[in-house]
Tab-separated table of C-alpha atoms and ligand atoms in Angstrom:
chain	number	residue	atom	x	y	z
A	288	MET	CA	-14.171	14.249	-42.942
A	289	PRO	CA	-15.504	13.162	-39.539
A	290	ALA	CA	-13.780	10.161	-37.939
A	291	GLU	CA	-16.874	7.950	-38.139
A	292	THR	CA	-16.584	7.829	-41.916
A	293	TYR	CA	-13.562	5.557	-41.592
A	294	MET	CA	-14.851	2.880	-39.262
A	295	SER	CA	-17.790	0.518	-38.940
A	296	PRO	CA	-20.886	1.901	-37.200
A	297	GLU	CA	-20.470	-0.792	-34.508
A	298	ARG	CA	-16.922	0.240	-33.713
A	299	TYR	CA	-17.886	3.895	-33.753
A	300	ALA	CA	-20.751	3.247	-31.309
A	301	ARG	CA	-18.516	1.206	-29.029
A	302	ILE	CA	-15.878	3.926	-28.870
A	303	ARG	CA	-18.473	6.676	-28.340
A	304	HIS	CA	-19.967	4.639	-25.520
A	305	PHE	CA	-16.715	4.162	-23.617
A	306	LEU	CA	-15.811	7.814	-24.186
A	307	SER	CA	-19.115	8.811	-22.570
A	308	LEU	CA	-17.909	7.016	-19.414
A	309	ARG	CA	-14.411	8.529	-19.260
A	310	GLN	CA	-13.521	10.418	-16.065
A	311	PRO	CA	-11.096	13.228	-16.941
A	312	SER	CA	-11.160	14.394	-13.317
A	313	LEU	CA	-9.530	11.166	-12.053
A	314	THR	CA	-5.906	10.370	-12.779
A	315	LEU	CA	-2.665	8.833	-11.575
A	316	CYS	CA	0.858	10.200	-11.574
A	317	LEU	CA	3.519	7.486	-11.907
A	318	GLU	CA	6.800	8.571	-10.337
A	319	GLN	CA	9.852	6.749	-11.699
A	320	LEU	CA	8.161	3.373	-12.107
A	321	ASP	CA	10.543	1.153	-14.012
A	322	LYS	CA	8.993	-2.295	-14.436
A	323	PRO	CA	7.196	-2.720	-17.768
A	324	HIS	CA	4.631	-5.230	-16.463
A	325	ASN	CA	3.634	-2.881	-13.638
A	326	VAL	CA	3.139	0.123	-15.915
A	327	SER	CA	1.231	-2.035	-18.405
A	328	ALA	CA	-1.082	-3.473	-15.752
A	329	ILE	CA	-1.701	0.033	-14.378
A	330	VAL	CA	-2.670	1.473	-17.775
A	331	ARG	CA	-5.024	-1.462	-18.247
A	332	SER	CA	-6.702	-0.760	-14.881
A	333	CYS	CA	-6.949	2.920	-15.823
A	334	ASP	CA	-8.838	1.988	-18.972
A	335	ALA	CA	-11.133	-0.263	-16.924
A	336	VAL	CA	-12.295	2.505	-14.558
A	337	GLY	CA	-12.352	5.260	-17.181
A	338	VAL	CA	-9.163	7.262	-16.622
A	339	TYR	CA	-8.632	9.502	-19.674
A	340	GLU	CA	-4.970	10.428	-19.224
A	341	VAL	CA	-2.185	9.156	-16.954
A	342	HIS	CA	0.767	11.307	-15.898
A	343	ALA	CA	4.320	10.062	-15.622
A	344	VAL	CA	7.772	11.199	-14.597
A	345	TRP	CA	10.602	8.862	-15.503
A	346	ASP	CA	14.302	8.911	-16.180
A	347	ASN	CA	14.157	5.444	-17.721
A	348	LYS	CA	10.912	5.033	-19.582
A	349	PRO	CA	9.685	1.432	-19.338
A	350	GLU	CA	8.358	-0.113	-22.542
A	351	ILE	CA	4.667	-1.005	-22.442
A	352	ARG	CA	4.229	-4.794	-22.567
A	353	LYS	CA	1.571	-5.502	-25.124
A	354	SER	CA	0.658	-8.851	-23.578
A	355	THR	CA	-0.069	-7.193	-20.237
A	356	ALA	CA	-1.526	-3.889	-21.409
A	357	MET	CA	-3.820	-5.643	-23.905
A	358	GLY	CA	-4.148	-2.576	-26.102
A	359	SER	CA	-5.179	-0.218	-23.275
A	360	GLU	CA	-2.186	1.985	-24.163
A	361	ASN	CA	-4.151	3.041	-27.259
A	362	TRP	CA	-7.107	4.206	-25.174
A	363	VAL	CA	-5.449	5.978	-22.258
A	364	TYR	CA	-3.145	8.923	-22.974
A	365	THR	CA	0.164	9.123	-21.156
A	366	LYS	CA	1.432	12.625	-20.461
A	367	GLU	CA	5.089	12.838	-19.498
A	368	HIS	CA	6.529	15.571	-17.297
A	369	SER	CA	10.198	16.437	-16.871
A	370	CYS	CA	10.031	16.337	-13.053
A	371	ILE	CA	7.542	15.693	-10.266
A	372	GLU	CA	7.281	19.409	-9.490
A	373	ASN	CA	6.076	20.158	-13.015
A	374	ALA	CA	3.702	17.231	-12.911
A	375	VAL	CA	2.105	18.386	-9.664
A	376	SER	CA	1.850	22.007	-10.860
A	377	HIS	CA	0.062	20.759	-13.971
A	378	LEU	CA	-2.388	18.744	-11.874
A	379	LYS	CA	-3.027	21.544	-9.375
A	380	ALA	CA	-3.677	23.935	-12.264
A	381	GLN	CA	-6.580	21.613	-13.098
A	382	ASN	CA	-7.884	22.071	-9.536
A	383	MET	CA	-7.091	18.501	-8.589
A	384	GLN	CA	-6.426	17.337	-5.058
A	385	VAL	CA	-3.039	15.622	-5.294
A	386	LEU	CA	-2.646	12.596	-3.001
A	387	VAL	CA	0.463	10.509	-2.522
A	388	THR	CA	0.637	6.841	-1.569
A	389	ASN	CA	3.069	6.761	1.306
A	390	LEU	CA	3.569	4.270	4.125
A	391	SER	CA	3.848	6.975	6.792
A	392	ASP	CA	2.290	7.560	10.189
A	393	ASN	CA	0.352	10.548	8.814
A	394	ALA	CA	-1.261	8.529	6.044
A	395	VAL	CA	-5.033	8.162	6.070
A	396	ASP	CA	-6.860	5.034	4.977
A	397	PHE	CA	-7.450	5.252	1.210
A	398	ARG	CA	-11.169	4.585	1.694
A	399	GLU	CA	-11.606	7.803	3.711
A	400	ILE	CA	-10.845	10.032	0.719
A	401	ASP	CA	-13.620	11.693	-1.315
A	402	TYR	CA	-12.759	10.656	-4.879
A	403	THR	CA	-15.762	12.398	-6.392
A	404	GLN	CA	-13.549	15.521	-6.196
A	405	PRO	CA	-11.060	16.002	-9.044
A	406	THR	CA	-8.233	13.753	-7.869
A	407	ALA	CA	-4.708	12.709	-8.848
A	408	ILE	CA	-2.854	9.955	-6.988
A	409	ILE	CA	0.948	9.707	-7.017
A	410	LEU	CA	2.370	6.172	-7.080
A	411	GLY	CA	5.975	5.605	-6.152
A	412	GLN	CA	8.841	3.619	-7.546
A	413	GLU	CA	8.752	-0.172	-7.000
A	414	LYS	CA	11.685	-0.335	-4.627
A	415	TYR	CA	11.946	3.081	-2.988
A	416	GLY	CA	8.394	4.408	-3.009
A	417	ALA	CA	7.446	8.041	-3.624
A	418	THR	CA	10.234	10.629	-3.259
A	419	ASP	CA	10.358	13.125	-0.395
A	420	GLU	CA	9.701	15.795	-2.991
A	421	ALA	CA	6.478	14.119	-4.091
A	422	VAL	CA	5.375	13.745	-0.483
A	423	ALA	CA	6.075	17.417	0.204
A	424	LEU	CA	4.136	18.538	-2.886
A	425	ALA	CA	1.040	16.406	-2.243
A	426	SER	CA	-1.695	17.520	0.103
A	427	GLN	CA	-2.289	14.141	1.771
A	428	ASP	CA	-0.579	10.771	2.314
A	429	ILE	CA	-2.833	7.775	1.758
A	430	ILE	CA	-2.321	4.120	2.632
A	431	ILE	CA	-3.995	0.812	1.949
A	432	PRO	CA	-4.254	-1.090	5.239
A	433	MET	CA	-2.357	-4.373	5.511
A	434	VAL	CA	-2.477	-7.012	8.254
A	435	GLY	CA	0.341	-9.368	7.231
A	436	MET	CA	4.093	-9.626	7.597
A	437	VAL	CA	5.043	-7.911	4.354
A	438	GLN	CA	5.363	-4.143	4.391
A	439	SER	CA	3.903	-3.153	1.029
A	440	LEU	CA	1.813	-4.248	-1.946
A	441	ASN	CA	2.845	-4.507	-5.552
A	442	VAL	CA	2.444	-1.037	-7.086
A	443	SER	CA	-0.002	-2.119	-9.817
A	444	VAL	CA	-2.147	-3.771	-7.148
A	445	ALA	CA	-2.087	-0.604	-5.016
A	446	ALA	CA	-3.031	1.533	-8.027
A	447	ALA	CA	-6.005	-0.689	-8.882
A	448	LEU	CA	-7.338	-0.773	-5.320
A	449	ILE	CA	-7.404	3.028	-5.165
A	450	LEU	CA	-8.860	3.400	-8.668
A	451	TYR	CA	-11.659	0.952	-7.910
A	452	GLU	CA	-12.520	2.728	-4.659
A	453	ALA	CA	-12.798	5.901	-6.756
A	454	GLN	CA	-14.941	4.024	-9.313
A	455	ARG	CA	-17.247	2.789	-6.527
A	456	GLN	CA	-17.749	6.294	-5.135
A	457	ARG	CA	-18.186	7.892	-8.549
A	458	GLN	CA	-20.684	5.264	-9.622
A	459	LEU	CA	-22.743	5.887	-6.464
A	460	ALA	CA	-22.582	9.624	-7.154
A	461	GLY	CA	-23.896	9.109	-10.712
A	462	MET	CA	-20.702	10.347	-12.338
A	463	TYR	CA	-20.804	7.613	-14.990
A	464	ASN	CA	-24.310	8.643	-16.019
A	465	THR	CA	-23.457	11.866	-17.813
A	466	GLN	CA	-20.594	12.476	-20.205
A	467	GLN	CA	-17.642	14.209	-18.535
A	468	LEU	CA	-15.326	14.580	-21.547
A	469	THR	CA	-15.609	17.579	-23.849
A	470	GLU	CA	-16.704	16.875	-27.407
A	471	GLN	CA	-13.285	18.070	-28.578
A	472	ALA	CA	-11.491	15.492	-26.399
A	473	CYS	CA	-13.845	12.790	-27.715
A	474	GLN	CA	-13.059	13.686	-31.322
A	475	LYS	CA	-9.338	13.617	-30.611
A	476	MET	CA	-9.466	10.122	-29.176
A	477	LEU	CA	-11.859	8.901	-31.854
A	478	PHE	CA	-9.409	10.046	-34.448
A	479	GLU	CA	-6.163	8.910	-32.796
A	480	GLY	CA	-7.307	5.836	-30.899
A	481	GLY	CA	-9.689	4.597	-33.535
A	482	PHE	CA	-6.867	3.627	-35.888
A	483	PRO	CA	-4.121	2.087	-33.796
B	1440	MET	CA	11.183	-26.468	23.279
B	1441	PRO	CA	8.512	-23.934	22.248
B	1442	ALA	CA	9.241	-21.842	19.165
B	1443	GLU	CA	9.504	-18.561	21.088
B	1444	THR	CA	12.737	-19.740	22.720
B	1445	TYR	CA	14.528	-19.325	19.410
B	1446	MET	CA	13.574	-15.783	18.447
B	1447	SER	CA	13.559	-12.310	19.925
B	1448	PRO	CA	10.493	-11.342	21.988
B	1449	GLU	CA	9.771	-8.556	19.465
B	1450	ARG	CA	9.743	-10.912	16.509
B	1451	TYR	CA	7.658	-13.435	18.437
B	1452	ALA	CA	5.117	-10.726	19.335
B	1453	ARG	CA	4.990	-9.493	15.742
B	1454	ILE	CA	4.337	-12.977	14.372
B	1455	ARG	CA	1.704	-13.753	17.038
B	1456	HIS	CA	-0.025	-10.487	16.189
B	1457	PHE	CA	-0.303	-11.148	12.471
B	1458	LEU	CA	-1.384	-14.731	13.159
B	1459	SER	CA	-4.213	-13.389	15.333
B	1460	LEU	CA	-5.494	-11.558	12.216
B	1461	ARG	CA	-5.284	-14.494	9.780
B	1462	GLN	CA	-8.547	-15.487	8.020
B	1463	PRO	CA	-8.472	-19.240	7.373
B	1464	SER	CA	-12.008	-19.041	5.959
B	1465	LEU	CA	-10.908	-16.853	3.011
B	1466	THR	CA	-8.812	-18.252	0.207
B	1467	LEU	CA	-7.994	-18.246	-3.496
B	1468	CYS	CA	-7.590	-21.096	-5.924
B	1469	LEU	CA	-5.128	-20.325	-8.730
B	1470	GLU	CA	-5.915	-22.356	-11.851
B	1471	GLN	CA	-2.945	-22.823	-14.192
B	1472	LEU	CA	-1.454	-19.370	-13.659
B	1473	ASP	CA	1.938	-19.364	-15.294
B	1474	LYS	CA	3.521	-15.935	-14.881
B	1475	PRO	CA	5.870	-15.701	-11.905
B	1476	HIS	CA	5.269	-12.013	-11.233
B	1477	ASN	CA	1.508	-12.539	-11.139
B	1478	VAL	CA	1.684	-15.424	-8.676
B	1479	SER	CA	4.176	-13.495	-6.547
B	1480	ALA	CA	2.027	-10.356	-6.446
B	1481	ILE	CA	-1.028	-12.470	-5.568
B	1482	VAL	CA	0.698	-14.193	-2.637
B	1483	ARG	CA	1.807	-10.778	-1.393
B	1484	SER	CA	-1.797	-9.470	-1.517
B	1485	CYS	CA	-2.946	-12.615	0.287
B	1486	ASP	CA	-0.514	-11.894	3.108
B	1487	ALA	CA	-1.761	-8.299	3.246
B	1488	VAL	CA	-5.422	-9.231	3.846
B	1489	GLY	CA	-4.693	-12.250	6.061
B	1490	VAL	CA	-5.157	-15.291	3.810
B	1491	TYR	CA	-3.640	-18.296	5.590
B	1492	GLU	CA	-3.337	-20.728	2.695
B	1493	VAL	CA	-3.663	-20.385	-1.087
B	1494	HIS	CA	-4.674	-23.285	-3.336
B	1495	ALA	CA	-3.158	-23.970	-6.727
B	1496	VAL	CA	-3.477	-26.304	-9.687
B	1497	TRP	CA	-0.692	-26.091	-12.236
B	1498	ASP	CA	0.997	-28.191	-14.859
B	1499	ASN	CA	3.918	-25.763	-15.044
B	1500	LYS	CA	4.609	-24.413	-11.607
B	1501	PRO	CA	5.856	-20.803	-11.846
B	1502	GLU	CA	8.790	-19.885	-9.626
B	1503	ILE	CA	8.011	-17.273	-6.989
B	1504	ARG	CA	9.871	-14.019	-7.720
B	1505	LYS	CA	11.449	-12.919	-4.494
B	1506	SER	CA	11.601	-9.265	-5.569
B	1507	THR	CA	7.848	-9.219	-6.163
B	1508	ALA	CA	6.685	-11.535	-3.366
B	1509	MET	CA	8.854	-9.709	-0.795
B	1510	GLY	CA	8.989	-12.718	1.503
B	1511	SER	CA	5.223	-13.264	1.648
B	1512	GLU	CA	5.760	-16.815	0.348
B	1513	ASN	CA	7.113	-17.635	3.821
B	1514	TRP	CA	3.918	-16.465	5.502
B	1515	VAL	CA	1.203	-17.826	3.245
B	1516	TYR	CA	1.026	-21.568	2.645
B	1517	THR	CA	0.483	-22.838	-0.890
B	1518	LYS	CA	-1.439	-26.085	-1.180
B	1519	GLU	CA	-1.171	-27.796	-4.550
B	1520	HIS	CA	-3.863	-30.057	-5.979
B	1521	SER	CA	-3.504	-32.441	-8.897
B	1522	CYS	CA	-6.586	-31.098	-10.706
B	1523	ILE	CA	-9.291	-28.492	-10.297
B	1524	GLU	CA	-11.852	-31.143	-9.323
B	1525	ASN	CA	-9.746	-32.224	-6.347
B	1526	ALA	CA	-9.120	-28.631	-5.367
B	1527	VAL	CA	-12.818	-27.778	-5.366
B	1528	SER	CA	-13.734	-30.953	-3.434
B	1529	HIS	CA	-11.162	-30.023	-0.819
B	1530	LEU	CA	-12.624	-26.509	-0.512
B	1531	LYS	CA	-16.224	-27.699	-0.395
B	1532	ALA	CA	-15.289	-30.191	2.329
B	1533	GLN	CA	-14.374	-27.104	4.380
B	1534	ASN	CA	-17.897	-25.737	3.773
B	1535	MET	CA	-16.633	-22.964	1.553
B	1536	GLN	CA	-18.673	-21.254	-1.110
B	1537	VAL	CA	-16.598	-21.632	-4.257
B	1538	LEU	CA	-16.800	-18.666	-6.650
B	1539	VAL	CA	-15.177	-18.379	-10.055
B	1540	THR	CA	-14.055	-15.201	-11.796
B	1541	ASN	CA	-15.573	-15.457	-15.239
B	1542	LEU	CA	-16.446	-12.831	-17.813
B	1543	SER	CA	-19.864	-14.341	-18.544
B	1544	ASP	CA	-23.398	-13.002	-18.825
B	1545	ASN	CA	-24.365	-14.857	-15.627
B	1546	ALA	CA	-21.635	-13.269	-13.572
B	1547	VAL	CA	-22.662	-11.088	-10.640
B	1548	ASP	CA	-20.776	-7.974	-9.572
B	1549	PHE	CA	-18.023	-9.013	-7.132
B	1550	ARG	CA	-19.245	-6.478	-4.566
B	1551	GLU	CA	-22.609	-8.237	-4.246
B	1552	ILE	CA	-21.074	-11.353	-2.683
B	1553	ASP	CA	-21.128	-11.938	1.099
B	1554	TYR	CA	-17.452	-12.628	1.862
B	1555	THR	CA	-18.031	-12.985	5.591
B	1556	GLN	CA	-19.064	-16.550	4.659
B	1557	PRO	CA	-16.224	-19.076	4.233
B	1558	THR	CA	-15.184	-18.313	0.649
B	1559	ALA	CA	-12.781	-19.531	-2.021
B	1560	ILE	CA	-12.336	-17.642	-5.299
B	1561	ILE	CA	-10.998	-19.347	-8.433
B	1562	LEU	CA	-8.730	-17.213	-10.627
B	1563	GLY	CA	-8.067	-18.277	-14.195
B	1564	GLN	CA	-5.027	-18.518	-16.413
B	1565	GLU	CA	-3.625	-15.238	-17.772
B	1566	LYS	CA	-4.521	-15.854	-21.384
B	1567	TYR	CA	-7.471	-18.242	-21.375
B	1568	GLY	CA	-9.236	-17.547	-18.077
B	1569	ALA	CA	-10.864	-20.200	-15.893
B	1570	THR	CA	-11.573	-23.562	-17.548
B	1571	ASP	CA	-15.100	-24.777	-18.323
B	1572	GLU	CA	-14.542	-27.400	-15.654
B	1573	ALA	CA	-13.824	-24.784	-13.007
B	1574	VAL	CA	-16.901	-22.811	-14.052
B	1575	ALA	CA	-19.061	-25.942	-13.834
B	1576	LEU	CA	-17.747	-26.836	-10.366
B	1577	ALA	CA	-18.157	-23.369	-8.847
B	1578	SER	CA	-21.466	-22.158	-7.470
B	1579	GLN	CA	-21.320	-18.627	-8.864
B	1580	ASP	CA	-19.541	-16.575	-11.552
B	1581	ILE	CA	-18.292	-13.194	-10.367
B	1582	ILE	CA	-17.019	-10.225	-12.344
B	1583	ILE	CA	-15.335	-6.917	-11.664
B	1584	PRO	CA	-17.135	-4.234	-13.696
B	1585	MET	CA	-15.125	-2.450	-16.390
B	1586	VAL	CA	-16.047	0.602	-18.478
B	1587	GLY	CA	-13.153	0.780	-20.956
B	1588	MET	CA	-12.149	-0.765	-24.248
B	1589	VAL	CA	-10.093	-3.647	-22.874
B	1590	GLN	CA	-11.904	-6.835	-21.976
B	1591	SER	CA	-10.146	-7.943	-18.808
B	1592	LEU	CA	-7.850	-6.920	-15.956
B	1593	ASN	CA	-4.474	-8.338	-15.067
B	1594	VAL	CA	-5.099	-11.420	-12.901
B	1595	SER	CA	-3.109	-10.163	-9.891
B	1596	VAL	CA	-5.113	-6.947	-10.007
B	1597	ALA	CA	-8.404	-8.878	-10.138
B	1598	ALA	CA	-7.319	-11.065	-7.215
B	1599	ALA	CA	-6.448	-8.048	-5.067
B	1600	LEU	CA	-9.699	-6.217	-5.807
B	1601	ILE	CA	-11.742	-9.204	-4.657
B	1602	LEU	CA	-9.548	-9.869	-1.606
B	1603	TYR	CA	-9.812	-6.243	-0.483
B	1604	GLU	CA	-13.593	-6.263	-0.884
B	1605	ALA	CA	-13.568	-9.341	1.379
B	1606	GLN	CA	-11.239	-7.531	3.817
B	1607	ARG	CA	-13.584	-4.527	3.894
B	1608	GLN	CA	-16.621	-6.683	4.680
B	1609	ARG	CA	-14.800	-8.805	7.248
B	1610	GLN	CA	-13.407	-5.758	8.996
B	1611	LEU	CA	-16.906	-4.262	9.268
B	1612	ALA	CA	-18.157	-7.593	10.641
B	1613	GLY	CA	-15.438	-7.601	13.327
B	1614	MET	CA	-13.741	-10.700	11.931
B	1615	TYR	CA	-10.259	-9.249	12.508
B	1616	ASN	CA	-11.033	-8.631	16.187
B	1617	THR	CA	-10.934	-12.238	17.389
B	1618	GLN	CA	-8.419	-14.899	16.467
B	1619	GLN	CA	-9.717	-17.243	13.766
B	1620	LEU	CA	-6.745	-19.629	13.505
B	1621	THR	CA	-6.475	-22.623	15.822
B	1622	GLU	CA	-3.582	-22.594	18.286
B	1623	GLN	CA	-2.174	-25.628	16.486
B	1624	ALA	CA	-2.069	-23.773	13.151
B	1625	CYS	CA	-0.399	-20.809	14.877
B	1626	GLN	CA	2.318	-23.026	16.342
B	1627	LYS	CA	2.941	-24.631	12.959
B	1628	MET	CA	3.488	-21.275	11.259
B	1629	LEU	CA	5.516	-19.913	14.169
B	1630	PHE	CA	7.795	-22.868	13.830
B	1631	GLU	CA	8.040	-23.051	10.030
B	1632	GLY	CA	7.684	-19.406	9.052
B	1633	GLY	CA	9.689	-18.008	11.937
B	1634	PHE	CA	12.962	-19.332	10.526
B	1635	PRO	CA	12.965	-18.769	6.791
C	835	SAM	C1	6.552	-1.502	-3.215
C	835	SAM	S1	6.004	0.066	-2.834
C	835	SAM	C2	7.448	0.894	-2.226
C	835	SAM	C3	7.851	0.429	-0.875
C	835	SAM	C4	8.861	1.353	-0.231
C	835	SAM	N1	9.718	0.551	0.577
C	835	SAM	C5	8.171	2.433	0.600
C	835	SAM	O1	8.385	2.467	1.820
C	835	SAM	O2	7.421	3.249	0.064
C	835	SAM	C6	5.812	0.841	-4.380
C	835	SAM	C7	4.584	1.698	-4.478
C	835	SAM	O3	3.422	0.879	-4.340
C	835	SAM	C8	2.389	1.614	-3.718
C	835	SAM	N2	1.985	0.908	-2.486
C	835	SAM	C9	2.423	-0.300	-2.074
C	835	SAM	N3	1.828	-0.664	-0.937
C	835	SAM	C10	0.971	0.338	-0.604
C	835	SAM	C11	0.046	0.551	0.469
C	835	SAM	N4	-0.151	-0.355	1.425
C	835	SAM	N5	-0.654	1.697	0.467
C	835	SAM	C12	-0.495	2.603	-0.503
C	835	SAM	N6	0.343	2.457	-1.536
C	835	SAM	C13	1.076	1.335	-1.592
C	835	SAM	C14	2.934	3.004	-3.485
C	835	SAM	O4	2.632	3.790	-4.602
C	835	SAM	C15	4.429	2.752	-3.413
C	835	SAM	O5	5.162	3.909	-3.710
C	836	SAM	C1	-6.711	-11.895	-18.288
C	836	SAM	S1	-7.985	-12.783	-17.579
C	836	SAM	C2	-8.409	-14.010	-18.772
C	836	SAM	C3	-9.140	-13.421	-19.917
C	836	SAM	C4	-9.798	-14.471	-20.767
C	836	SAM	N1	-9.792	-14.001	-22.128
C	836	SAM	C5	-11.230	-14.733	-20.299
C	836	SAM	O1	-12.152	-14.506	-21.062
C	836	SAM	O2	-11.426	-15.195	-19.160
C	836	SAM	C6	-7.170	-13.802	-16.394
C	836	SAM	C7	-7.898	-13.906	-15.088
C	836	SAM	O3	-7.967	-12.622	-14.480
C	836	SAM	C8	-9.152	-12.507	-13.711
C	836	SAM	N2	-9.922	-11.359	-14.230
C	836	SAM	C9	-9.520	-10.475	-15.169
C	836	SAM	N3	-10.448	-9.530	-15.367
C	836	SAM	C10	-11.473	-9.811	-14.537
C	836	SAM	C11	-12.736	-9.193	-14.259
C	836	SAM	N4	-13.124	-8.080	-14.864
C	836	SAM	N5	-13.530	-9.768	-13.346
C	836	SAM	C12	-13.143	-10.882	-12.699
C	836	SAM	N6	-11.975	-11.502	-12.915
C	836	SAM	C13	-11.146	-10.975	-13.815
C	836	SAM	C14	-9.864	-13.826	-13.857
C	836	SAM	O4	-9.450	-14.662	-12.794
C	836	SAM	C15	-9.325	-14.350	-15.180
C	836	SAM	O5	-9.441	-15.756	-15.260
């Protein structure tokens, strides 16, 4: 039986609508993040801009905080990888440009990137940042400019700023006007996400 | 004795430089926020874009989390007000446009605002959002567009997105090229912030 049989027409229409706005060619890769409220806030921001699936590598998986994630964990898939190398290979196999947030001298301003291309952004651990391995695997370091005394932003803040720059560019390019997800991927989420 | 006598020339130069970038005509007003990590992340983002002073109204003052704020609480003043009405009067007396983040039908997209004008943005409590009183006192509701299933963003994420849109506009307008703070305000922060 098709998924719509089990839910109200209103709920079905609402889910179909948000699925029609999902951007499978935009994603994040979380490297060893370990604070639950950061991961939860990031998944929530992903939902808000239309990320379909988030990638993660972690030795200690943080629990999602329901009060911060607000249910977004039901609407954004998380795909775990055993190491950053496997994660990046997976992303490159999807023809994504893989960028890494890194406070280095080679980093370019995050607003200079073309996010209408298939793009994955690596975010680093709260205390230590992205690993050398992640930096070596990525094709470009990116940075959010700062003019204060403190050296870095909170990681969930950094993630949202980059995602919303991508949203701005993709909106201008009309990428929210036509459905990007395959019908198969829509059916999967309708079935799994529709009944949390 | 002037403040520079007490610190290394490098530290003095670094503090003078960031003070020359401070934007006293851009601020936030936090209404009843009660989660320490949110307030800490917000103060850190304020430091990063050059906010000089943040305003707050709270019945239960959250402790700053040093691991999240990363010292930014020493470089951004927090001014407390006894109620939202007093806070808004104070801001209007400085000729600021007072905007409120509110998920209403009247809200305009946050990117449509001119943040080169003196601007204060009210952010609402994590669970309940801005109060009716705050909405009535402000001149405009603003909203960050979302295309997912979840209704709102984390408040520290919302704050950063608006601050960085303001930073983008002010940078384009050359507002980081000339010092905006008075010499008196610089001396005050050099003296108080220089020795945390
Ligand atoms: C708190 S930072 C790590 C700081 C660490 N000391 C370093 O040098 O990378 C944690 C993560 O937040 C993100 N981040 C923080 N500030 C950033 C900025 N200004 N630009 C880009 N990413 C940033 C990055 O993903 C970073 O790995
Ligand atoms: C989690 S929200 C409060 C949600 C509450 N149910 C409401 O309807 O306002 C907490 C604060 O985050 C900010 N915020 C969250 N999402 C926002 C958005 N899309 N646009 C503007 N501000 C937002 C606002 O300052 C809001 O008061």
